[in-house]
CSV table of C-alpha atoms in Angstrom, one decimal:
chain,number,residue,atom,x,y,z
A,1,UNK,CA,-36.7,23.1,70.1
A,2,UNK,CA,-34.4,22.5,67.2
A,3,UNK,CA,-30.7,22.7,67.2
A,4,UNK,CA,-30.9,25.9,65.1
A,5,UNK,CA,-33.3,27.5,67.7
A,6,UNK,CA,-31.1,26.4,70.6
A,7,UNK,CA,-27.9,27.9,68.9
A,8,UNK,CA,-28.4,31.2,70.7
A,9,UNK,CA,-26.2,33.2,68.3
A,10,UNK,CA,-28.2,32.4,65.3
A,11,UNK,CA,-27.0,32.8,61.7
A,12,UNK,CA,-27.1,36.4,60.9
A,13,UNK,CA,-24.6,37.7,58.5
A,14,UNK,CA,-22.1,38.9,61.2
A,15,UNK,CA,-22.1,35.5,62.8
A,16,UNK,CA,-21.5,33.8,59.4
A,17,UNK,CA,-18.6,35.9,58.9
A,18,UNK,CA,-17.2,35.2,62.2
A,19,UNK,CA,-17.6,31.4,61.6
A,20,UNK,CA,-15.6,31.6,58.5
A,21,UNK,CA,-12.9,33.8,60.2
A,22,UNK,CA,-12.9,31.2,63.0
A,23,UNK,CA,-12.3,28.3,60.4
A,24,UNK,CA,-9.3,30.0,58.9
A,25,UNK,CA,-8.0,31.0,62.4
A,26,UNK,CA,-8.2,27.4,63.7
A,27,UNK,CA,-7.0,25.9,60.4
A,28,UNK,CA,-3.6,24.9,61.8
A,29,UNK,CA,-5.2,23.1,64.7
A,30,UNK,CA,-7.6,21.3,62.3
A,31,UNK,CA,-4.5,20.2,60.1
A,32,UNK,CA,-2.7,18.8,63.1
A,33,UNK,CA,-5.9,16.7,64.0
A,34,UNK,CA,-6.2,15.4,60.5
A,35,UNK,CA,-2.5,14.4,60.4
A,36,UNK,CA,-3.1,12.3,63.6
A,37,UNK,CA,-6.5,10.7,62.8
A,38,UNK,CA,-7.9,12.0,59.5
A,39,UNK,CA,-9.2,10.0,56.6
A,40,UNK,CA,-7.0,8.9,53.7
A,41,UNK,CA,-7.5,8.9,50.0
A,42,UNK,CA,-10.7,7.2,48.9
A,43,UNK,CA,-12.4,7.4,52.2
A,44,UNK,CA,-15.9,8.8,53.0
A,45,UNK,CA,-16.0,11.5,55.6
A,46,UNK,CA,-18.5,13.6,57.3
A,47,UNK,CA,-18.4,17.1,59.0
A,48,UNK,CA,-21.4,17.4,61.4
A,49,UNK,CA,-22.6,20.9,61.9
A,50,UNK,CA,-20.2,22.1,59.1
A,51,UNK,CA,-21.7,25.6,59.2
A,52,UNK,CA,-20.7,27.9,56.2
A,53,UNK,CA,-17.6,25.8,55.6
A,54,UNK,CA,-16.2,24.0,58.7
A,55,UNK,CA,-13.4,21.7,57.6
A,56,UNK,CA,-14.9,20.5,54.3
A,57,UNK,CA,-12.1,21.9,52.2
A,58,UNK,CA,-9.5,20.1,54.4
A,59,UNK,CA,-11.5,16.8,54.3
A,60,UNK,CA,-11.7,17.3,50.5
A,61,UNK,CA,-8.1,17.4,50.0
A,62,UNK,CA,-7.5,14.4,52.2
A,63,UNK,CA,-10.0,12.0,50.6
A,64,UNK,CA,-9.2,13.1,47.2
A,65,UNK,CA,-11.3,12.5,43.9
A,66,UNK,CA,-11.9,8.9,44.8
A,67,UNK,CA,-13.4,9.8,48.1
A,68,UNK,CA,-16.5,11.7,49.3
A,69,UNK,CA,-17.2,14.6,51.9
A,70,UNK,CA,-20.7,15.0,53.4
A,71,UNK,CA,-21.5,18.4,55.2
A,72,UNK,CA,-24.4,18.2,57.7
A,73,UNK,CA,-26.0,21.3,59.1
A,74,UNK,CA,-29.6,22.1,60.3
A,75,UNK,CA,-29.5,25.8,59.5
A,76,UNK,CA,-30.5,26.6,55.8
A,77,UNK,CA,-28.5,30.1,56.0
A,78,UNK,CA,-25.4,28.2,56.8
A,79,UNK,CA,-25.7,25.8,54.0
A,80,UNK,CA,-26.7,28.5,51.5
A,81,UNK,CA,-23.2,30.1,52.0
A,82,UNK,CA,-21.6,26.7,52.2
A,83,UNK,CA,-22.9,25.7,48.7
A,84,UNK,CA,-21.5,28.9,47.2
A,85,UNK,CA,-18.1,28.3,48.9
A,86,UNK,CA,-18.1,24.6,47.8
A,87,UNK,CA,-18.9,25.8,44.2
A,88,UNK,CA,-16.5,28.7,44.3
A,89,UNK,CA,-13.6,26.3,45.4
A,90,UNK,CA,-14.5,23.5,43.1
A,91,UNK,CA,-14.8,20.9,45.9
A,92,UNK,CA,-16.4,18.4,43.6
A,93,UNK,CA,-16.1,15.6,46.1
A,94,UNK,CA,-18.2,17.5,48.9
A,95,UNK,CA,-21.9,17.1,49.2
A,96,UNK,CA,-24.1,19.2,51.5
A,97,UNK,CA,-27.1,17.9,53.3
A,98,UNK,CA,-29.5,19.8,55.5
A,99,UNK,CA,-30.6,18.0,58.6
A,100,UNK,CA,-29.5,16.7,61.9
A,101,UNK,CA,-27.1,14.0,62.3
A,102,UNK,CA,-29.6,11.9,64.2
A,103,UNK,CA,-32.3,12.4,61.3
A,104,UNK,CA,-30.2,12.3,58.3
A,105,UNK,CA,-31.0,9.7,55.5
A,106,UNK,CA,-27.2,9.2,55.2
A,107,UNK,CA,-26.1,5.6,55.4
A,108,UNK,CA,-25.6,4.5,59.0
A,109,UNK,CA,-22.2,2.8,59.3
A,110,UNK,CA,-21.0,4.3,56.0
A,111,UNK,CA,-18.2,6.8,56.9
A,112,UNK,CA,-14.6,6.1,57.7
A,113,UNK,CA,-14.3,9.5,59.5
A,114,UNK,CA,-16.9,11.6,61.3
A,115,UNK,CA,-15.9,15.1,62.7
A,116,UNK,CA,-17.6,18.0,64.5
A,117,UNK,CA,-16.3,21.3,65.7
A,118,UNK,CA,-17.7,23.6,68.3
A,119,UNK,CA,-21.0,22.0,68.1
A,120,UNK,CA,-21.5,19.9,71.1
A,121,UNK,CA,-21.0,22.8,73.6
A,122,UNK,CA,-23.8,24.9,71.7
A,123,UNK,CA,-26.5,22.3,71.7
A,124,UNK,CA,-28.5,20.7,74.6
A,125,UNK,CA,-28.5,17.3,73.3
A,126,UNK,CA,-24.7,16.9,72.8
A,127,UNK,CA,-25.1,13.2,73.9
A,128,UNK,CA,-27.5,12.5,71.1
A,129,UNK,CA,-25.5,14.3,68.6
A,130,UNK,CA,-22.3,12.1,69.6
A,131,UNK,CA,-24.4,9.0,69.5
A,132,UNK,CA,-25.6,9.9,65.9
A,133,UNK,CA,-22.0,10.4,65.0
A,134,UNK,CA,-20.9,7.0,66.1
A,135,UNK,CA,-23.9,5.5,64.1
A,136,UNK,CA,-22.7,7.1,61.0
A,137,UNK,CA,-19.2,5.5,61.3
A,138,UNK,CA,-18.3,2.1,59.8
A,139,UNK,CA,-16.6,-0.5,62.2
A,140,UNK,CA,-13.0,0.7,62.7
A,141,UNK,CA,-13.9,4.3,61.6
A,142,UNK,CA,-12.9,7.3,63.5
A,143,UNK,CA,-14.9,9.9,65.4
A,144,UNK,CA,-13.2,13.4,66.0
A,145,UNK,CA,-14.5,16.2,68.1
A,146,UNK,CA,-13.2,19.7,68.7
A,147,UNK,CA,-14.7,21.9,71.4
A,148,UNK,CA,-13.8,24.5,73.9
A,149,UNK,CA,-13.5,24.8,77.7
A,150,UNK,CA,-14.0,28.2,79.2
A,151,UNK,CA,-11.6,27.4,82.2
A,152,UNK,CA,-9.1,29.7,80.4
A,153,UNK,CA,-11.5,32.6,79.5
A,154,UNK,CA,-9.8,35.3,81.3
A,155,UNK,CA,-8.3,38.8,80.7
A,156,UNK,CA,-5.5,40.7,82.2
A,157,UNK,CA,-5.6,43.1,83.7
A,158,UNK,CA,-8.8,41.7,85.3
A,159,UNK,CA,-12.0,43.6,85.3
A,160,UNK,CA,-15.5,43.1,86.9
A,161,UNK,CA,-17.2,43.6,83.7
A,162,UNK,CA,-15.4,40.6,82.1
A,163,UNK,CA,-16.2,38.5,85.1
A,164,UNK,CA,-19.9,39.4,85.1
A,165,UNK,CA,-20.3,38.9,81.4
A,166,UNK,CA,-18.5,35.5,81.6
A,167,UNK,CA,-20.9,34.5,84.5
A,168,UNK,CA,-24.0,35.6,82.6
A,169,UNK,CA,-23.2,33.7,79.4
A,170,UNK,CA,-22.2,30.7,81.4
A,171,UNK,CA,-25.5,30.7,83.2
A,172,UNK,CA,-27.5,31.2,80.0
A,173,UNK,CA,-25.7,28.1,78.5
A,174,UNK,CA,-26.6,26.2,81.6
A,175,UNK,CA,-30.2,27.1,81.6
A,176,UNK,CA,-30.4,25.8,78.1
A,177,UNK,CA,-28.9,22.6,79.0
A,178,UNK,CA,-25.3,23.4,77.6
A,179,UNK,CA,-22.0,23.4,79.2
A,180,UNK,CA,-19.2,25.9,78.5
A,181,UNK,CA,-16.7,23.4,80.2
A,182,UNK,CA,-17.6,20.5,77.8
A,183,UNK,CA,-14.1,20.4,76.3
A,184,UNK,CA,-12.3,18.8,79.1
A,185,UNK,CA,-14.8,16.0,79.2
A,186,UNK,CA,-14.5,14.9,75.3
A,187,UNK,CA,-12.2,11.9,76.2
A,188,UNK,CA,-14.4,10.3,78.5
A,189,UNK,CA,-17.6,11.1,76.5
A,190,UNK,CA,-15.9,9.2,73.4
A,191,UNK,CA,-15.1,6.3,75.7
A,192,UNK,CA,-18.7,6.2,77.1
A,193,UNK,CA,-19.9,6.1,73.4
A,194,UNK,CA,-18.0,3.0,72.9
A,195,UNK,CA,-15.0,4.2,71.2
A,196,UNK,CA,-11.4,2.8,71.7
A,197,UNK,CA,-7.9,4.0,71.2
A,198,UNK,CA,-8.9,7.5,72.6
A,199,UNK,CA,-6.5,10.4,71.8
A,200,UNK,CA,-6.6,14.0,73.1
A,201,UNK,CA,-4.7,17.4,72.6
A,202,UNK,CA,-5.5,20.9,73.6
A,203,UNK,CA,-4.3,24.4,72.7
A,204,UNK,CA,-4.9,28.0,73.9
A,205,UNK,CA,-5.0,31.2,71.8
A,206,UNK,CA,-4.1,34.6,73.3
A,207,UNK,CA,-5.3,37.9,71.7
A,208,UNK,CA,-4.1,41.4,71.9
A,209,UNK,CA,-5.8,44.8,70.8
A,210,UNK,CA,-6.7,44.9,67.3
A,211,UNK,CA,-7.5,41.0,66.8
A,212,UNK,CA,-11.0,40.3,66.0
A,213,UNK,CA,-11.4,38.0,68.7
A,214,UNK,CA,-10.1,40.5,71.4
A,215,UNK,CA,-13.7,41.7,71.8
A,216,UNK,CA,-15.4,38.2,71.4
A,217,UNK,CA,-16.9,38.1,74.8
A,218,UNK,CA,-18.7,41.6,74.4
A,219,UNK,CA,-19.8,40.6,71.0
A,220,UNK,CA,-21.2,37.3,72.1
A,221,UNK,CA,-23.1,38.9,75.1
A,222,UNK,CA,-24.6,41.4,72.7
A,223,UNK,CA,-25.7,38.7,70.2
A,224,UNK,CA,-27.3,36.9,73.1
A,225,UNK,CA,-29.0,40.0,74.4
A,226,UNK,CA,-32.5,38.8,73.7
A,227,UNK,CA,-32.1,35.4,75.4
A,228,UNK,CA,-30.2,36.9,78.4
A,229,UNK,CA,-33.1,39.4,79.0
A,230,UNK,CA,-35.8,36.9,78.3
A,231,UNK,CA,-34.3,34.6,80.8
A,232,UNK,CA,-34.3,37.4,83.5
A,233,UNK,CA,-30.5,37.3,83.9
A,234,UNK,CA,-30.0,41.0,83.1
A,235,UNK,CA,-31.7,44.0,81.7
A,236,UNK,CA,-30.9,46.0,78.7
A,237,UNK,CA,-29.5,48.9,80.6
A,238,UNK,CA,-27.3,46.6,82.7
A,239,UNK,CA,-26.0,44.8,79.7
A,240,UNK,CA,-25.4,48.1,78.0
A,241,UNK,CA,-23.2,49.1,81.0
A,242,UNK,CA,-21.3,46.0,81.2
A,243,UNK,CA,-20.4,45.7,77.5
A,244,UNK,CA,-19.6,49.4,77.3
A,245,UNK,CA,-17.3,49.1,80.4
A,246,UNK,CA,-15.6,46.0,79.0
A,247,UNK,CA,-15.1,47.6,75.6
A,248,UNK,CA,-13.4,50.4,77.2
A,249,UNK,CA,-11.1,48.1,79.3
A,250,UNK,CA,-10.3,45.9,76.2
A,251,UNK,CA,-9.4,49.2,74.1
A,252,UNK,CA,-6.4,49.7,76.6
A,253,UNK,CA,-3.1,48.6,75.0
A,254,UNK,CA,-2.0,46.4,77.8
A,255,UNK,CA,-5.3,44.3,78.1
A,256,UNK,CA,-4.6,40.7,77.0
A,257,UNK,CA,-7.4,38.2,76.3
A,258,UNK,CA,-7.0,34.5,76.9
A,259,UNK,CA,-9.4,32.4,74.7
A,260,UNK,CA,-11.1,29.2,75.9
A,261,UNK,CA,-8.8,26.2,75.5
A,262,UNK,CA,-9.6,24.2,72.4
A,263,UNK,CA,-9.7,20.5,73.2
A,264,UNK,CA,-9.5,17.9,70.4
A,265,UNK,CA,-10.5,14.2,71.1
A,266,UNK,CA,-10.8,11.3,68.7
A,267,UNK,CA,-11.3,7.6,69.0
A,268,UNK,CA,-12.0,4.6,66.9
A,269,UNK,CA,-15.2,2.4,66.5
A,270,UNK,CA,-14.3,-1.2,67.4
A,271,UNK,CA,-14.0,-3.4,64.4
A,272,UNK,CA,-12.3,-3.8,61.1
A,273,UNK,CA,-12.8,-1.0,58.7
A,274,UNK,CA,-11.7,-3.2,55.7
A,275,UNK,CA,-9.7,-0.4,54.2
A,276,UNK,CA,-6.9,2.0,55.0
A,277,UNK,CA,-9.3,4.9,55.8
A,278,UNK,CA,-7.2,6.8,58.3
A,279,UNK,CA,-3.6,7.2,59.7
A,280,UNK,CA,-2.8,5.9,62.9
A,281,UNK,CA,-2.9,8.4,65.9
A,282,UNK,CA,0.1,9.3,67.9
């Protein structure tokens, strides 16, 4: 199966909208990451699995008119919206490419900075994607990865429907060769990929009633309905009951939702980059 088929939530309009919202919500975290290890003026940067925008706009600002940003994604619907946004925002140094990082015709060893966000957890071949990212980087170039760990995915007060839906989606990801706890493993994955000067950071968001991500678990379970039922993990009636009970619980003013912790990890490919392509991490 392709990465697009494995991404169980698909590319429906609602999911595209959520991804755009997510990009804006996590903009401060992305800015901090780029302050630590991002590309400088004139560099070449790639955003792997960029979706409808990813951090293409942030990278465009960093590399400036003398640099280039390449956005890679396997889903045509994602890139269709990305092309519209890139044109609308006049990101003239951004180029979009359809395809997997492992299969792209882009120059291997040609990028100063290669990034991905919330991709590795959602594909069964995360190791292959990371290896492809490393192959795209030039000697001395930087690889940066952002991904979540569901260790903090809780609500308070607790509710059985929340626990049941977390367990269902976690098992669905496992059966598809994916790991909802991948975030904590990012530093050692980068080291195993041959990178040096590894850095790591993490942060958590908490949501209250009225925030779009307050109901994200119920929304995700419903987006994954077909896969959950096909895998025999639940039935339609049971899923309807669980999501209805959880939504009723989340509608209570005192219910607080803790989002999965967002890990950021970065490292450098050994060698001399031959240019001042990134700021030193700290």
